[in-house]
mmCIF file of C-alpha atoms in Angstrom:
data_model
loop_
_atom_site.group_PDB
_atom_site.id
_atom_site.type_symbol
_atom_site.label_atom_id
_atom_site.label_comp_id
_atom_site.label_asym_id
_atom_site.label_seq_id
_atom_site.Cartn_x
_atom_site.Cartn_y
_atom_site.Cartn_z
ATOM 1 C CA MET R 23 110.459 108.672 101.065
ATOM 2 C CA ASP R 24 109.738 110.067 103.896
ATOM 3 C CA ASP R 25 108.875 107.085 106.182
ATOM 4 C CA ARG R 26 107.994 109.554 109.659
ATOM 5 C CA HIS R 27 104.370 108.842 109.584
ATOM 6 C CA PRO R 28 102.889 106.133 112.376
ATOM 7 C CA THR R 29 102.530 102.950 111.048
ATOM 8 C CA ALA R 30 101.583 101.293 114.406
ATOM 9 C CA ASP R 31 97.432 101.091 113.648
ATOM 10 C CA ASP R 32 96.855 101.693 110.167
ATOM 11 C CA THR R 33 93.164 101.089 110.476
ATOM 12 C CA ARG R 34 92.636 104.205 112.194
ATOM 13 C CA LEU R 35 91.440 106.116 109.305
ATOM 14 C CA PRO R 36 89.328 103.518 107.740
ATOM 15 C CA ARG R 37 87.667 103.630 110.536
ATOM 16 C CA ALA R 38 87.083 107.067 110.870
ATOM 17 C CA VAL R 39 85.681 107.136 107.522
ATOM 18 C CA THR R 40 82.852 104.116 108.684
ATOM 19 C CA HIS R 41 82.365 106.181 111.461
ATOM 20 C CA LEU R 42 81.606 109.331 109.172
ATOM 21 C CA VAL R 43 79.682 106.976 106.978
ATOM 22 C CA THR R 44 77.271 106.135 109.654
ATOM 23 C CA ALA R 45 76.824 109.638 110.334
ATOM 24 C CA HIS R 46 76.103 110.891 107.133
ATOM 25 C CA GLU R 47 73.439 107.877 106.952
ATOM 26 C CA GLN R 48 72.086 108.959 110.432
ATOM 27 C CA LEU R 49 70.970 112.568 109.527
ATOM 28 C CA GLY R 50 68.573 111.339 106.574
ATOM 29 C CA ALA R 51 65.947 110.288 108.831
ATOM 30 C CA GLU R 52 66.284 113.866 110.690
ATOM 31 C CA HIS R 53 65.911 116.280 107.897
ATOM 32 C CA LYS R 54 63.609 114.721 106.313
ATOM 33 C CA THR R 55 61.191 115.156 109.680
ATOM 34 C CA LEU R 56 62.087 118.349 109.983
ATOM 35 C CA VAL R 57 61.284 119.108 106.160
ATOM 36 C CA ALA R 58 58.085 117.728 106.366
ATOM 37 C CA GLU R 59 57.099 119.954 110.241
ATOM 38 C CA ALA R 60 58.678 123.673 109.138
ATOM 39 C CA GLU R 61 55.513 122.656 105.488
ATOM 40 C CA GLY R 62 53.273 121.535 107.930
ATOM 41 C CA THR R 63 53.862 124.744 110.679
ATOM 42 C CA THR R 64 51.741 127.959 110.320
ATOM 43 C CA ALA R 65 53.506 130.010 112.544
ATOM 44 C CA GLN R 66 55.740 132.167 110.482
ATOM 45 C CA GLU R 67 58.579 132.654 113.150
ATOM 46 C CA ARG R 68 58.574 129.142 113.867
ATOM 47 C CA ARG R 69 58.210 128.208 110.526
ATOM 48 C CA GLY R 70 61.815 130.171 109.767
ATOM 49 C CA THR R 71 63.484 128.037 113.164
ATOM 50 C CA VAL R 72 62.947 125.108 111.547
ATOM 51 C CA HIS R 73 64.274 126.198 107.970
ATOM 52 C CA ARG R 74 66.713 127.214 109.718
ATOM 53 C CA MET R 75 67.742 123.947 111.580
ATOM 54 C CA VAL R 76 67.357 121.677 107.958
ATOM 55 C CA ASP R 77 69.579 124.721 106.549
ATOM 56 C CA ARG R 78 72.168 123.920 108.804
ATOM 57 C CA ILE R 79 71.527 120.069 108.986
ATOM 58 C CA THR R 80 71.714 119.873 104.923
ATOM 59 C CA GLN R 81 75.046 121.972 105.681
ATOM 60 C CA ALA R 82 76.518 119.853 107.875
ATOM 61 C CA GLY R 83 75.924 116.408 105.405
ATOM 62 C CA CYS R 84 77.710 118.509 102.935
ATOM 63 C CA THR R 85 80.728 119.590 105.185
ATOM 64 C CA LEU R 86 79.992 115.367 106.571
ATOM 65 C CA THR R 87 81.213 114.805 102.252
ATOM 66 C CA HIS R 88 84.442 116.601 102.118
ATOM 67 C CA ALA R 89 85.775 115.520 105.215
ATOM 68 C CA VAL R 90 85.204 111.612 103.880
ATOM 69 C CA HIS R 91 86.744 112.683 100.939
ATOM 70 C CA ALA R 92 90.207 114.254 103.094
ATOM 71 C CA LEU R 93 90.242 111.714 105.302
ATOM 72 C CA ALA R 94 89.990 108.364 102.705
ATOM 73 C CA THR R 95 92.730 110.950 100.616
ATOM 74 C CA ALA R 96 95.434 111.154 103.560
ATOM 75 C CA HIS R 97 94.681 107.103 104.027
ATOM 76 C CA GLY R 98 96.012 106.272 100.349
ATOM 77 C CA LEU R 99 98.203 108.771 100.177
ATOM 78 C CA ARG R 100 99.862 107.166 103.635
ATOM 79 C CA ALA R 101 99.254 103.616 101.170
ATOM 80 C CA LEU R 102 101.214 104.566 98.337
ATOM 81 C CA LYS R 103 104.007 106.501 100.916
ATOM 82 C CA ILE R 104 103.605 110.471 99.130
ATOM 83 C CA ASP R 105 104.439 112.480 101.095
ATOM 84 C CA ARG R 106 105.201 115.879 100.002
ATOM 85 C CA GLN R 107 107.725 114.311 97.263
ATOM 86 C CA TYR R 108 109.496 117.376 95.191
ATOM 87 C CA SER R 109 110.510 116.674 91.664
ATOM 88 C CA ARG R 110 114.378 115.998 91.010
ATOM 89 C CA ASP R 111 116.858 118.442 89.337
ATOM 90 C CA ALA R 112 120.058 117.140 86.614
ATOM 91 C CA ASP R 113 122.020 116.540 90.066
ATOM 92 C CA GLY R 114 118.865 114.557 91.839
ATOM 93 C CA ARG R 115 118.871 117.686 93.910
ATOM 94 C CA ASP R 116 114.874 118.671 94.933
ATOM 95 C CA TYR R 117 113.370 120.946 92.460
ATOM 96 C CA SER R 118 111.057 123.491 95.085
ATOM 97 C CA PRO R 119 110.001 125.730 91.728
ATOM 98 C CA LEU R 120 107.542 123.000 90.774
ATOM 99 C CA PRO R 121 104.810 121.734 93.347
ATOM 100 C CA CYS R 122 105.295 118.520 95.600
ATOM 101 C CA LEU R 123 103.304 116.127 95.954
ATOM 102 C CA GLY R 124 100.240 115.457 98.006
ATOM 103 C CA ASP R 125 100.505 116.163 102.569
ATOM 104 C CA PRO R 126 99.303 113.376 104.296
ATOM 105 C CA SER R 127 99.226 115.489 107.199
ATOM 106 C CA GLU R 128 97.910 118.867 106.646
ATOM 107 C CA THR R 129 95.038 116.339 104.654
ATOM 108 C CA LEU R 130 94.548 114.897 108.081
ATOM 109 C CA TYR R 131 94.338 118.185 109.956
ATOM 110 C CA GLU R 132 91.706 119.351 106.850
ATOM 111 C CA ALA R 133 89.925 116.237 108.092
ATOM 112 C CA ALA R 134 89.535 116.893 111.615
ATOM 113 C CA GLY R 135 88.499 121.110 110.874
ATOM 114 C CA LEU R 136 86.315 119.772 108.792
ATOM 115 C CA ILE R 137 84.722 117.511 111.252
ATOM 116 C CA ASP R 138 84.822 120.200 113.740
ATOM 117 C CA GLU R 139 82.473 122.071 111.153
ATOM 118 C CA VAL R 140 80.170 119.228 111.220
ATOM 119 C CA ALA R 141 79.446 119.291 114.699
ATOM 120 C CA GLN R 142 79.186 122.974 115.004
ATOM 121 C CA THR R 143 76.682 123.650 112.481
ATOM 122 C CA LEU R 144 74.797 121.001 113.967
ATOM 123 C CA HIS R 145 75.215 123.154 117.469
ATOM 124 C CA LYS R 146 73.687 126.034 115.997
ATOM 125 C CA ALA R 147 71.102 124.177 114.556
ATOM 126 C CA TYR R 148 69.699 122.463 117.446
ATOM 127 C CA THR R 149 70.756 125.989 119.850
ATOM 128 C CA PRO R 150 67.674 126.926 121.572
ATOM 129 C CA THR R 151 65.325 129.863 120.069
ATOM 130 C CA ARG R 152 63.826 132.265 123.125
ATOM 131 C CA LYS R 153 60.651 132.171 122.005
ATOM 132 C CA TYR R 154 60.524 128.129 120.963
ATOM 133 C CA PRO R 155 62.608 126.925 123.059
ATOM 134 C CA GLY R 156 61.026 123.314 122.345
ATOM 135 C CA LEU R 157 61.997 123.208 118.746
ATOM 136 C CA ALA R 158 65.743 122.335 119.704
ATOM 137 C CA ARG R 159 65.409 118.781 119.949
ATOM 138 C CA ALA R 160 65.846 115.614 117.796
ATOM 139 C CA ARG R 161 63.072 113.854 116.458
ATOM 140 C CA HIS R 162 64.402 110.609 115.674
ATOM 141 C CA PRO R 163 66.512 110.802 119.131
ATOM 142 C CA ARG R 164 68.224 106.934 118.648
ATOM 143 C CA GLN R 165 69.153 108.220 115.314
ATOM 144 C CA MET R 166 71.215 111.677 116.086
ATOM 145 C CA GLU R 167 72.047 109.773 119.390
ATOM 146 C CA THR R 168 74.572 107.713 116.489
ATOM 147 C CA ALA R 169 75.300 110.231 114.101
ATOM 148 C CA LEU R 170 76.437 112.093 116.709
ATOM 149 C CA ALA R 171 77.634 109.509 118.787
ATOM 150 C CA SER R 172 79.710 108.145 115.116
ATOM 151 C CA LEU R 173 80.816 111.721 114.588
ATOM 152 C CA ARG R 174 82.959 112.291 118.057
ATOM 153 C CA ALA R 175 84.427 108.695 117.303
ATOM 154 C CA ALA R 176 85.888 110.154 114.204
ATOM 155 C CA LEU R 177 87.113 113.271 115.393
ATOM 156 C CA GLU R 178 88.811 110.710 118.314
ATOM 157 C CA LEU R 179 90.413 108.528 116.503
ATOM 158 C CA VAL R 180 91.042 111.174 113.829
ATOM 159 C CA CYS R 181 93.132 113.289 117.083
ATOM 160 C CA ASP R 182 95.084 109.846 117.690
ATOM 161 C CA ASP R 183 96.361 110.003 114.396
ATOM 162 C CA LEU R 184 97.674 113.297 115.077
ATOM 163 C CA ALA R 185 98.635 112.109 118.630
ATOM 164 C CA ALA R 186 100.819 109.650 116.349
ATOM 165 C CA ASP R 187 102.208 112.309 114.238
ATOM 166 C CA GLN R 188 102.988 114.323 117.294
ATOM 167 C CA ASP R 189 100.710 116.809 116.540
ATOM 168 C CA ASP R 190 99.590 117.528 120.122
ATOM 169 C CA GLU R 191 98.724 121.267 119.186
ATOM 170 C CA ALA R 192 95.947 119.844 117.270
ATOM 171 C CA VAL R 193 94.533 117.243 119.371
ATOM 172 C CA ASN R 194 94.827 120.125 122.322
ATOM 173 C CA GLU R 195 92.154 122.082 119.745
ATOM 174 C CA TYR R 196 89.707 119.785 119.248
ATOM 175 C CA ALA R 197 89.773 118.509 122.649
ATOM 176 C CA PRO R 198 86.013 120.925 123.144
ATOM 177 C CA THR R 199 85.038 119.803 120.408
ATOM 178 C CA LEU R 200 84.850 116.432 121.981
ATOM 179 C CA LYS R 201 83.353 117.302 125.051
ATOM 180 C CA GLN R 202 80.559 118.913 123.241
ATOM 181 C CA LEU R 203 79.004 116.765 121.615
ATOM 182 C CA THR R 204 79.018 114.422 124.195
ATOM 183 C CA GLU R 205 76.458 117.550 125.563
ATOM 184 C CA LEU R 206 74.787 117.975 122.454
ATOM 185 C CA LYS R 207 74.336 114.431 122.634
ATOM 186 C CA ASP R 208 72.580 114.191 125.967
ATOM 187 C CA ARG R 209 70.949 117.564 125.372
ATOM 188 C CA VAL R 210 69.081 116.886 122.104
ATOM 189 C CA CYS R 211 68.076 113.179 122.298
ATOM 190 C CA ARG R 212 66.860 112.738 125.153
ATOM 191 C CA THR R 213 63.620 110.277 125.012
ATOM 192 C CA VAL R 214 60.947 110.410 127.996
ATOM 193 C CA PRO R 215 61.167 107.076 130.166
ATOM 194 C CA THR R 216 58.210 105.246 130.408
ATOM 195 C CA GLN R 217 56.699 104.833 133.898
ATOM 196 C CA GLY R 218 56.720 101.794 136.375
ATOM 197 C CA ALA R 219 57.303 98.113 135.829
ATOM 198 C CA GLY R 220 54.081 97.811 133.410
ATOM 199 C CA HIS R 221 54.563 97.022 130.187
ATOM 200 C CA VAL R 222 51.962 99.302 128.093
ATOM 201 C CA LEU R 223 49.578 98.142 125.369
ATOM 202 C CA VAL R 224 48.990 99.914 122.341
ATOM 203 C CA SER R 225 45.815 98.752 120.160
ATOM 204 C CA THR R 226 46.259 98.750 116.660
ATOM 205 C CA ASP R 227 43.502 101.250 115.924
ATOM 206 C CA LEU R 228 45.253 103.686 117.950
ATOM 207 C CA TRP R 229 48.034 103.719 115.378
ATOM 208 C CA GLY R 230 46.184 104.169 112.097
ATOM 209 C CA SER R 231 44.722 106.855 113.809
ATOM 210 C CA LEU R 232 47.488 108.840 114.867
ATOM 211 C CA LEU R 233 48.832 108.642 110.612
ATOM 212 C CA GLU R 234 44.613 109.086 109.323
ATOM 213 C CA ALA R 235 44.291 112.564 111.720
ATOM 214 C CA GLY R 236 46.238 114.693 110.545
ATOM 215 C CA ILE R 237 47.390 116.282 113.414
ATOM 216 C CA GLY R 238 50.295 118.305 113.704
ATOM 217 C CA HIS R 239 54.278 117.786 115.627
ATOM 218 C CA ALA R 240 52.877 118.645 118.584
ATOM 219 C CA GLU R 241 49.539 116.796 119.274
ATOM 220 C CA ARG R 242 52.372 114.313 118.036
ATOM 221 C CA ASP R 243 54.438 113.992 120.813
ATOM 222 C CA VAL R 244 51.407 114.784 123.101
ATOM 223 C CA ALA R 245 50.052 111.935 121.666
ATOM 224 C CA MET R 246 53.651 109.265 122.199
ATOM 225 C CA LEU R 247 54.275 111.603 125.919
ATOM 226 C CA LEU R 248 50.139 109.935 127.087
ATOM 227 C CA MET R 249 52.191 107.126 125.352
ATOM 228 C CA VAL R 250 54.443 106.076 127.047
ATOM 229 C CA ARG R 251 53.035 107.695 130.651
ATOM 230 C CA ALA R 252 50.049 105.260 130.542
ATOM 231 C CA SER R 253 50.611 103.625 133.985
ATOM 232 C CA GLY R 254 47.530 104.083 135.707
ATOM 233 C CA GLN R 255 45.911 106.186 132.679
ATOM 234 C CA GLN R 256 45.929 109.195 134.765
ATOM 235 C CA GLN R 257 46.165 111.728 133.698
ATOM 236 C CA LEU R 258 48.754 114.422 133.130
ATOM 237 C CA PRO R 259 48.449 118.294 133.672
ATOM 238 C CA ALA R 260 48.796 120.190 130.792
ATOM 239 C CA GLY R 261 51.942 122.082 132.449
ATOM 240 C CA GLU R 262 53.657 118.904 133.328
ATOM 241 C CA ILE R 263 53.965 118.152 129.728
ATOM 242 C CA ALA R 264 55.002 121.365 128.805
ATOM 243 C CA ALA R 265 58.381 120.898 131.122
ATOM 244 C CA GLN R 266 58.630 117.530 129.808
ATOM 245 C CA LEU R 267 58.651 118.180 126.113
ATOM 246 C CA SER R 268 59.618 121.616 126.424
ATOM 247 C CA TYR R 269 56.654 123.616 124.794
ATOM 248 C CA GLU R 270 54.660 126.493 125.721
ATOM 249 C CA GLN R 271 51.851 125.371 128.480
ATOM 250 C CA SER R 272 48.632 127.127 125.555
ATOM 251 C CA GLN R 273 50.849 125.085 123.092
ATOM 252 C CA VAL R 274 49.804 120.946 124.630
ATOM 253 C CA GLU R 275 46.328 122.708 125.848
ATOM 254 C CA GLN R 276 45.513 123.646 122.243
ATOM 255 C CA ALA R 277 47.112 119.782 121.136
ATOM 256 C CA LEU R 278 44.716 118.318 123.680
ATOM 257 C CA ALA R 279 41.989 120.035 122.210
ATOM 258 C CA LYS R 280 42.767 119.335 119.112
ATOM 259 C CA LEU R 281 43.692 115.604 120.327
ATOM 260 C CA LYS R 282 39.692 115.246 121.987
ATOM 261 C CA GLU R 283 38.408 116.907 118.891
ATOM 262 C CA VAL R 284 39.658 113.966 116.472
ATOM 263 C CA GLY R 285 38.373 111.158 119.220
ATOM 264 C CA LEU R 286 41.879 110.582 120.558
ATOM 265 C CA VAL R 287 41.813 111.377 124.031
ATOM 266 C CA ARG R 288 39.501 111.292 126.223
ATOM 267 C CA GLU R 289 37.588 114.011 128.499
ATOM 268 C CA ASP R 290 39.667 112.964 131.504
ATOM 269 C CA GLY R 291 43.011 113.977 129.253
ATOM 270 C CA THR R 292 44.090 109.885 128.539
ATOM 271 C CA LEU R 293 45.184 108.242 125.451
ATOM 272 C CA GLN R 294 42.330 106.263 123.928
ATOM 273 C CA GLY R 295 43.510 102.751 123.159
ATOM 274 C CA VAL R 296 46.232 102.382 125.521
ATOM 275 C CA ARG R 297 46.440 100.385 128.560
ATOM 276 C CA SER R 298 48.866 99.440 131.058
ATOM 277 C CA GLY R 299 49.614 95.969 131.353
ATOM 278 C CA SER R 300 51.594 92.609 131.540
ATOM 279 C CA ALA R 301 54.534 92.068 129.419
ATOM 280 C CA PRO R 302 53.439 89.658 126.808
ATOM 281 C CA ALA R 303 55.098 86.434 127.364
#
């Protein structure tokens, strides 16, 4: 038996698997919303961009399953003390013509590569296009932030294990991916902060109206921004809304017109059923 593998922290791989399972779970909401967005988008080029985002998140989910299997295999091989053992000949020597048993180090390195592949696929999914840069954002920032942070935590644990196995070259190889995951999280998971110290009070009728109006994703985004910027109920210029949401100004103007048409936005550009007030006791 080969006992060269470290045993100081045999919880690293199970913890990495837990992080990957979390990442896989959190991708579901984003994928579902993007599928609905693609189906509801009439502009062909815009719909194509969203479809590619859907395909890449699907690919990331599939690769994640392989990464989980690889980590579970590496952990199982170690737990069972299986590490490239050969068959023996009649004299008890290694017999190399027959294949050896599994290699946990090789399987672990494979898992790191798969996690890296997931990171690169998600990076491609949220790479801004020249015509529609505003699409390169998370529809569910909280879930995607958790997914990307969990991916990073899993890769960090795998790199720690590779370092303990004295595979410094592999650790250096994935350092840029760790940085990329942090930058991707910060870029695509931005949320619009509320302005001022007041508490935004939203009428329950407004939620029902938003659901029943049959509006598109641009209208929903504009409505949500107006909702969280309810302090003082000041009108926001279309250009400022476009800058905060990474939309073109013409898209915001069309969205505001639609929201006014269905009675959700007043003529002064503020949202019906929203006001600022004291936080409830």
